[in-house]
Short mmCIF file of C-alpha atoms in Angstrom, two decimals:
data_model
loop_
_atom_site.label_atom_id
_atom_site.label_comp_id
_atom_site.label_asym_id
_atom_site.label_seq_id
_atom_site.Cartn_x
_atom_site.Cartn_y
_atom_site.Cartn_z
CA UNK A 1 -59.70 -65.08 113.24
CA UNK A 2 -61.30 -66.28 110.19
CA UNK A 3 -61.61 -66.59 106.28
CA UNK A 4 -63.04 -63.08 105.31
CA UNK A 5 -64.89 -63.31 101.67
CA UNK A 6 -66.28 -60.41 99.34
CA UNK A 7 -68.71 -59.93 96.18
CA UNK A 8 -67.45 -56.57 95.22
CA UNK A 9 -70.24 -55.19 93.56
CA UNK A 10 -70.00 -51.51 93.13
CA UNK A 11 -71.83 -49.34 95.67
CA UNK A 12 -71.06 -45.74 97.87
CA UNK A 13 -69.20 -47.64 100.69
CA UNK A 14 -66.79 -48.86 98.07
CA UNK A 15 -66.22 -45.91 95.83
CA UNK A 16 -65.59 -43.94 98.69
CA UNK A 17 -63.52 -46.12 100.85
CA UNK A 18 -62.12 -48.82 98.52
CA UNK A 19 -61.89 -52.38 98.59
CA UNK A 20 -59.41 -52.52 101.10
CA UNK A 21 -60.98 -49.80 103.45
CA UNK A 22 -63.57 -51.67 103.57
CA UNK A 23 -62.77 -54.31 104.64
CA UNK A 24 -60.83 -52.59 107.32
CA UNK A 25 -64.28 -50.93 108.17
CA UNK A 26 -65.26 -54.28 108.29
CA UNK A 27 -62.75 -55.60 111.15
CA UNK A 28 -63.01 -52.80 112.92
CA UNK A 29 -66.97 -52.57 113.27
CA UNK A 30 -66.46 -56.41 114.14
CA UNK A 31 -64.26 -55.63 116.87
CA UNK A 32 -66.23 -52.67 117.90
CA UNK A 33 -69.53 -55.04 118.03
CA UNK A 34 -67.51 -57.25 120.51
CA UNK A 35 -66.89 -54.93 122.71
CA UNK A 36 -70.47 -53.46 123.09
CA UNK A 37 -71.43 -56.16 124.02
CA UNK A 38 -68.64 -56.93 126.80
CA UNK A 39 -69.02 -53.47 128.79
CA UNK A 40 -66.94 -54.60 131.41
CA UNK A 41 -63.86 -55.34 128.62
CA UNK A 42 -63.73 -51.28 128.85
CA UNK A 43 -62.20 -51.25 131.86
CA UNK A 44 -59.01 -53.47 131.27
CA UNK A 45 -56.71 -50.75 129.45
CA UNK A 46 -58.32 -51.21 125.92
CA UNK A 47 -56.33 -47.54 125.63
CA UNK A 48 -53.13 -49.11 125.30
CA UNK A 49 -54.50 -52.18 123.45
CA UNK A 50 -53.76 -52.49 119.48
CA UNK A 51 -55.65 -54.89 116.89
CA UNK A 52 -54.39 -56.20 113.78
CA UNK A 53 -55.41 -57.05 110.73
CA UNK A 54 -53.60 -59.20 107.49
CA UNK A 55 -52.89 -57.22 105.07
CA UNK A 56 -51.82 -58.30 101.68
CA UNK A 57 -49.28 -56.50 99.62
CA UNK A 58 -48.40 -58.71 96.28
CA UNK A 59 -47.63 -61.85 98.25
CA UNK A 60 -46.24 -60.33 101.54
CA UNK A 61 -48.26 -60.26 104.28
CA UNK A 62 -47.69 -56.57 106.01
CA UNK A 63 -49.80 -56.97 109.53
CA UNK A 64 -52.11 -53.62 109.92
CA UNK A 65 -52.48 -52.46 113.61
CA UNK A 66 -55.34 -50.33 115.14
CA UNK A 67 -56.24 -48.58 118.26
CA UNK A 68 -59.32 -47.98 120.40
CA UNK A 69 -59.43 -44.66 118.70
CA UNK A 70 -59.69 -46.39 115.26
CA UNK A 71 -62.68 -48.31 116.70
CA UNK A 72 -64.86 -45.30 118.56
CA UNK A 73 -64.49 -43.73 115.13
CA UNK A 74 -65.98 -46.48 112.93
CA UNK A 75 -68.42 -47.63 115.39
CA UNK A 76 -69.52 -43.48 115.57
CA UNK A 77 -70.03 -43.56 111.53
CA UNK A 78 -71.31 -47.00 110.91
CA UNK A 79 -74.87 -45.98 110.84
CA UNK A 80 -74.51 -44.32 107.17
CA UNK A 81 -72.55 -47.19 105.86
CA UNK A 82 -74.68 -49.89 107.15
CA UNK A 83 -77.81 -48.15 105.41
CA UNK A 84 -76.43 -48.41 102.06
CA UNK A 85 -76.10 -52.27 102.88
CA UNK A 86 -79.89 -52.64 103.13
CA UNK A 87 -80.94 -52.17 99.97
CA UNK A 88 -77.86 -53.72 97.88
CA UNK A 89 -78.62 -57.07 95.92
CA UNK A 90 -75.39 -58.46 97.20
CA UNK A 91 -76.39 -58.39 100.59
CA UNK A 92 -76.21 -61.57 102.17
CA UNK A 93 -78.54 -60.70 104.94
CA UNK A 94 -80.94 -57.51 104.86
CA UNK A 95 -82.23 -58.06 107.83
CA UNK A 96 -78.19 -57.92 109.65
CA UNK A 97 -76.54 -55.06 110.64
CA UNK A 98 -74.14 -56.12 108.44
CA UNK A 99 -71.90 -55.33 105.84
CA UNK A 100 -74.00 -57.00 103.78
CA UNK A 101 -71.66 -57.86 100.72
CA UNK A 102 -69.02 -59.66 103.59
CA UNK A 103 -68.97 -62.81 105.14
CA UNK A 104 -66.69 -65.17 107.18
CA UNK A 105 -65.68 -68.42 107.97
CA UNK A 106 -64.36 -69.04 111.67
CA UNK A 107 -61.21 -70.65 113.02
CA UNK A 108 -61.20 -73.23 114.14
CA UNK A 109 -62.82 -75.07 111.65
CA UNK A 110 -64.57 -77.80 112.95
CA UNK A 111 -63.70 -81.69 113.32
CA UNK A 112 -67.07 -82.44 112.77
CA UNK A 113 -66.95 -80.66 109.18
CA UNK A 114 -64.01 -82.28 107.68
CA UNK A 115 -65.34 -85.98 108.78
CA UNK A 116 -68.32 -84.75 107.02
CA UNK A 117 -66.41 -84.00 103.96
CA UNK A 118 -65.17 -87.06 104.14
CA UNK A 119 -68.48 -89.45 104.64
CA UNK A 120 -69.81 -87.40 101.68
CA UNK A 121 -67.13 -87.69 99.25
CA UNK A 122 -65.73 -91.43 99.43
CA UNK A 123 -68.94 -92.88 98.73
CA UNK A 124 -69.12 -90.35 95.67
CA UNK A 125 -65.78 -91.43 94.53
CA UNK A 126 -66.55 -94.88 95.10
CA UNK A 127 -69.58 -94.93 93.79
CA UNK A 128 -69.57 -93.16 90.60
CA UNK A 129 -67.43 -93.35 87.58
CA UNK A 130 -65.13 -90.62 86.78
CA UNK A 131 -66.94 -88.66 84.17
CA UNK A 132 -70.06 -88.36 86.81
CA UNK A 133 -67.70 -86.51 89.37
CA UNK A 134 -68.20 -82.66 89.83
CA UNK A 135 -65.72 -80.64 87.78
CA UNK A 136 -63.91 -79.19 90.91
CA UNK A 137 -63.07 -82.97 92.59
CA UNK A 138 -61.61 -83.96 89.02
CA UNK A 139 -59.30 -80.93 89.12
CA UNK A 140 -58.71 -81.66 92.89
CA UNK A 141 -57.66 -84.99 91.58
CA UNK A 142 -55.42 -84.03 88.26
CA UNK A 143 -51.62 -84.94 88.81
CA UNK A 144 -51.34 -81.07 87.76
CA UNK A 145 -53.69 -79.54 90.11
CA UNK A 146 -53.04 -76.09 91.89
CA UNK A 147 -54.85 -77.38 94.28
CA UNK A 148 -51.99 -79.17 96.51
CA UNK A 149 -53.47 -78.36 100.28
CA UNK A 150 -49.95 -77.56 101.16
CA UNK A 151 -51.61 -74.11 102.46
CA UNK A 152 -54.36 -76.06 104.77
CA UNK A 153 -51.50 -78.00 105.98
CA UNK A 154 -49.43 -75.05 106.93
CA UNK A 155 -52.61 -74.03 108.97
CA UNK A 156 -53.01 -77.03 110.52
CA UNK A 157 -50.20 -77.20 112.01
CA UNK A 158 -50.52 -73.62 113.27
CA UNK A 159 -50.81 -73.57 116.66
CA UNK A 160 -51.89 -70.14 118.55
CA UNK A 161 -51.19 -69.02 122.05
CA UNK A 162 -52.91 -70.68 124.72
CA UNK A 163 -53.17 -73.46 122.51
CA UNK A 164 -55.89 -73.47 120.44
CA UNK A 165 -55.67 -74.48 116.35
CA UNK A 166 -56.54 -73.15 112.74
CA UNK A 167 -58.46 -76.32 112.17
CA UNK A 168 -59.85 -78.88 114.86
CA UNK A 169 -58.40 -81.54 113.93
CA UNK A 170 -54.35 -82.27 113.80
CA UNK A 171 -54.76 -84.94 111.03
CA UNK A 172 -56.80 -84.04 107.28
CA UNK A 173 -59.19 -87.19 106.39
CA UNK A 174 -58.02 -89.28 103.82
CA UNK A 175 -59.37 -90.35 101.05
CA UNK A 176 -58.99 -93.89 99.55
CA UNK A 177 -58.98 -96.34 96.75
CA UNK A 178 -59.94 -93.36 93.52
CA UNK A 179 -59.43 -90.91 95.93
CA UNK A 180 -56.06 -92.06 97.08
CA UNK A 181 -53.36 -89.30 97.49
CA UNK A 182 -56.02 -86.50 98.49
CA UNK A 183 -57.32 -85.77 101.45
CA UNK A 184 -59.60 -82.93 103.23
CA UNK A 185 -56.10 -80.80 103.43
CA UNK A 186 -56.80 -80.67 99.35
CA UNK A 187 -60.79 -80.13 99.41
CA UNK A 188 -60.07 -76.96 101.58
CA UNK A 189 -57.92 -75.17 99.35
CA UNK A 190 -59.83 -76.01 96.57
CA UNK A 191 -62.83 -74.46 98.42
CA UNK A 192 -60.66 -71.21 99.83
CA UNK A 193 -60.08 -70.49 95.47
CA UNK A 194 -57.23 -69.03 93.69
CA UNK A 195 -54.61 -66.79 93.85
CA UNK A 196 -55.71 -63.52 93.42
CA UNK A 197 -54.15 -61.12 90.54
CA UNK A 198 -55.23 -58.33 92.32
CA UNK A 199 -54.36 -58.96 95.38
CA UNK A 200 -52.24 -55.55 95.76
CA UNK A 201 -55.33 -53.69 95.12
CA UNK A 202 -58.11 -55.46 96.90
CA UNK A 203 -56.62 -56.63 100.04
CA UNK A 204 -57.45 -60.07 99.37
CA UNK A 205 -55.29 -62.79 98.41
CA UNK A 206 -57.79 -64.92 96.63
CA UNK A 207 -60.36 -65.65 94.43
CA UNK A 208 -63.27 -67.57 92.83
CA UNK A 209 -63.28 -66.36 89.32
CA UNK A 210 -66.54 -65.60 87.81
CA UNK A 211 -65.68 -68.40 85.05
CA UNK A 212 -65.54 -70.55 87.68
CA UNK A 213 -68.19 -69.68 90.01
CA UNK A 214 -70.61 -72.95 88.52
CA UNK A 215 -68.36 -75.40 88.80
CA UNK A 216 -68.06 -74.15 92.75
CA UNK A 217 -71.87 -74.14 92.82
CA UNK A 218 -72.12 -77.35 91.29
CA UNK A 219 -69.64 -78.51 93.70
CA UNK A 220 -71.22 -77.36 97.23
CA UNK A 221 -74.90 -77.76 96.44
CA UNK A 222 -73.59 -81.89 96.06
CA UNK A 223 -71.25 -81.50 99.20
CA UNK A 224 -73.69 -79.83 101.66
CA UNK A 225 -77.45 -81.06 100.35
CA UNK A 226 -77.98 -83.48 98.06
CA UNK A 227 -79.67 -86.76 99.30
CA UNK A 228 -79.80 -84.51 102.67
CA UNK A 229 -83.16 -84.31 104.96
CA UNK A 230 -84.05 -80.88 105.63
CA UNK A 231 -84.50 -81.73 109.11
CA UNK A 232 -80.80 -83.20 108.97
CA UNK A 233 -79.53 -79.69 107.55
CA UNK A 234 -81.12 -77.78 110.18
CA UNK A 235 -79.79 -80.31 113.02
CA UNK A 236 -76.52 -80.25 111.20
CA UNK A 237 -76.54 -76.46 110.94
CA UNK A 238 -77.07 -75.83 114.54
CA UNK A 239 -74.34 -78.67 115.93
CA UNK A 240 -71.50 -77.59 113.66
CA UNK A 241 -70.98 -73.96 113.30
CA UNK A 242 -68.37 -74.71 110.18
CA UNK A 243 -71.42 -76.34 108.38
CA UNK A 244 -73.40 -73.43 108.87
CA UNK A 245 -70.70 -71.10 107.38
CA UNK A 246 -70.31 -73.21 104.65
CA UNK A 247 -73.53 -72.68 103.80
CA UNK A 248 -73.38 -68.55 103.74
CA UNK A 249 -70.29 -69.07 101.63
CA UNK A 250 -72.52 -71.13 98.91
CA UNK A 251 -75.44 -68.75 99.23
CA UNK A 252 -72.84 -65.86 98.28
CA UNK A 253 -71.39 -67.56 95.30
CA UNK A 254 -75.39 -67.85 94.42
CA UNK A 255 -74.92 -64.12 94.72
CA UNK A 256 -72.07 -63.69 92.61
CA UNK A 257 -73.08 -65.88 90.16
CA UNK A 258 -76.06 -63.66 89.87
CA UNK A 259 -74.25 -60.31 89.87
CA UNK A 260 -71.44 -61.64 87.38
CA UNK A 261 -68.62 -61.33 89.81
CA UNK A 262 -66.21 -62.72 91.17
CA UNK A 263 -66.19 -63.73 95.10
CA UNK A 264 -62.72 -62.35 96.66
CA UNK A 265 -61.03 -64.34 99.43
CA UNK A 266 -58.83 -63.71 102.48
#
């Protein structure tokens, strides 16, 4: 499980299966990927075994289920899709075999990432005056903001079977003194965007709209580089898989930004 996000530039894949059949193309090759590379899950009844996938519908959430059948068959045709990734300028990663236009976040994120959040923005807070903060963490901060992390919260307390969590930690880090009021819970929904108009169409129930896509720049190049070592980033990188993912997400809004689109969420 994960945050799935899109820049849905025009191309053959999507004219001919849509946004949201492709991104079921997308969670099916993933789960087809996983099990080529566990032969021996093959032999557990994965006949009988179903996947599913959120599906958004306005804002109901109408769980999509899938078969081994439904698997073979994308994992049979992926070949033709995968080349028109290669060449497309929003691929993330030409060298992947990819989707190239897709990305994701994993659950759970990370302990280690939201403590980071926080020892990068308190001194930031603290330090500067208000009209030297990033545009996003002043709209975080605005008695009217959307931006409530009531939806991180619900995930944090979301506990799957056998235990494990949406989000390492059962506690968001607060912020203090400017910052008081906020915490990590309200950084995170900031950074998972808006509510998507489209939603019904596109599969995906949120957004970063293209007017926006700057300020979110702006915003992550502070958060995840600035007055950081390149050696530290690389460490970083390799010790906290959420940090790493971060970093894809900020090199597709570069993308985005680019292409003039907007960078779907789900």
């Amino acid at each position: 499980m994960g945050i799935d996000y899109v820049i849905p530039f025009p191309c053959q894949n999507r004219e001919e299966l849509g946004e949201p059949g492709l991104r079921r193309w997308t969670f099916l090759f993933m789960v087809h990927k996983y099990l080529a590379e566990r032969p021996e899950l093959n032999r557990h009844g994965l006949a009988d075994k179903q996947w599913q996938m959120p599906s958004y519908r306005g804002e109901q959430v109408e769980p999509e289920a899938f078969t081994i059948e439904d698997v073979r068959k994308v994992g049979a045709d992926i070949g033709k899709r995968l080349r028109i990734c290669r060449d497309c300028p929003a691929n993330l990663d030409p060298k992947a075999e990819e989707f190239g236009c897709v990305g994701r976040i994993n659950y759970p994120l990370l302990a280690s990432f939201e403590e980071f959040l926080g020892e990068r923005l308190q001194p930031l807070i603290d330090r500067r005056g208000v009209e030297e903060w990033p545009t996003l963490l002043n709209l975080i901060l605005r008695t009217d903001s959307p931006f409530t992390g009531a939806p991180v919260a619900r995930l944090r307390a979301t506990e799957l079977r056998g235990g494990s969590r949406l989000l390492e930690r059962h506690e968001p880090v607060a912020f203090r003194r400017a910052g008081d009021g906020i915490s990590t819970d309200h950084i995170l929904h900031a950074l998972l965007g808006l509510a998507s108009p489209n939603s019904a169409d596109t599969g995906y129930a949120r957004e970063i709209p293209r007017e926006l896509l700057s300020i979110y720049l702006d915003f992550l190049a502070g958060v995840l580089y600035e007055r950081m070592s390149e050696e530290r980033v690389i460490d970083f990188s390799r010790s906290c898989s959420t940090y790493l993912q971060f970093r894809w997400l900020h090199r597709a809004l570069r993308l985005a930004f680019k292409l003039d689109l907007p960078l779907l969420i789900h």
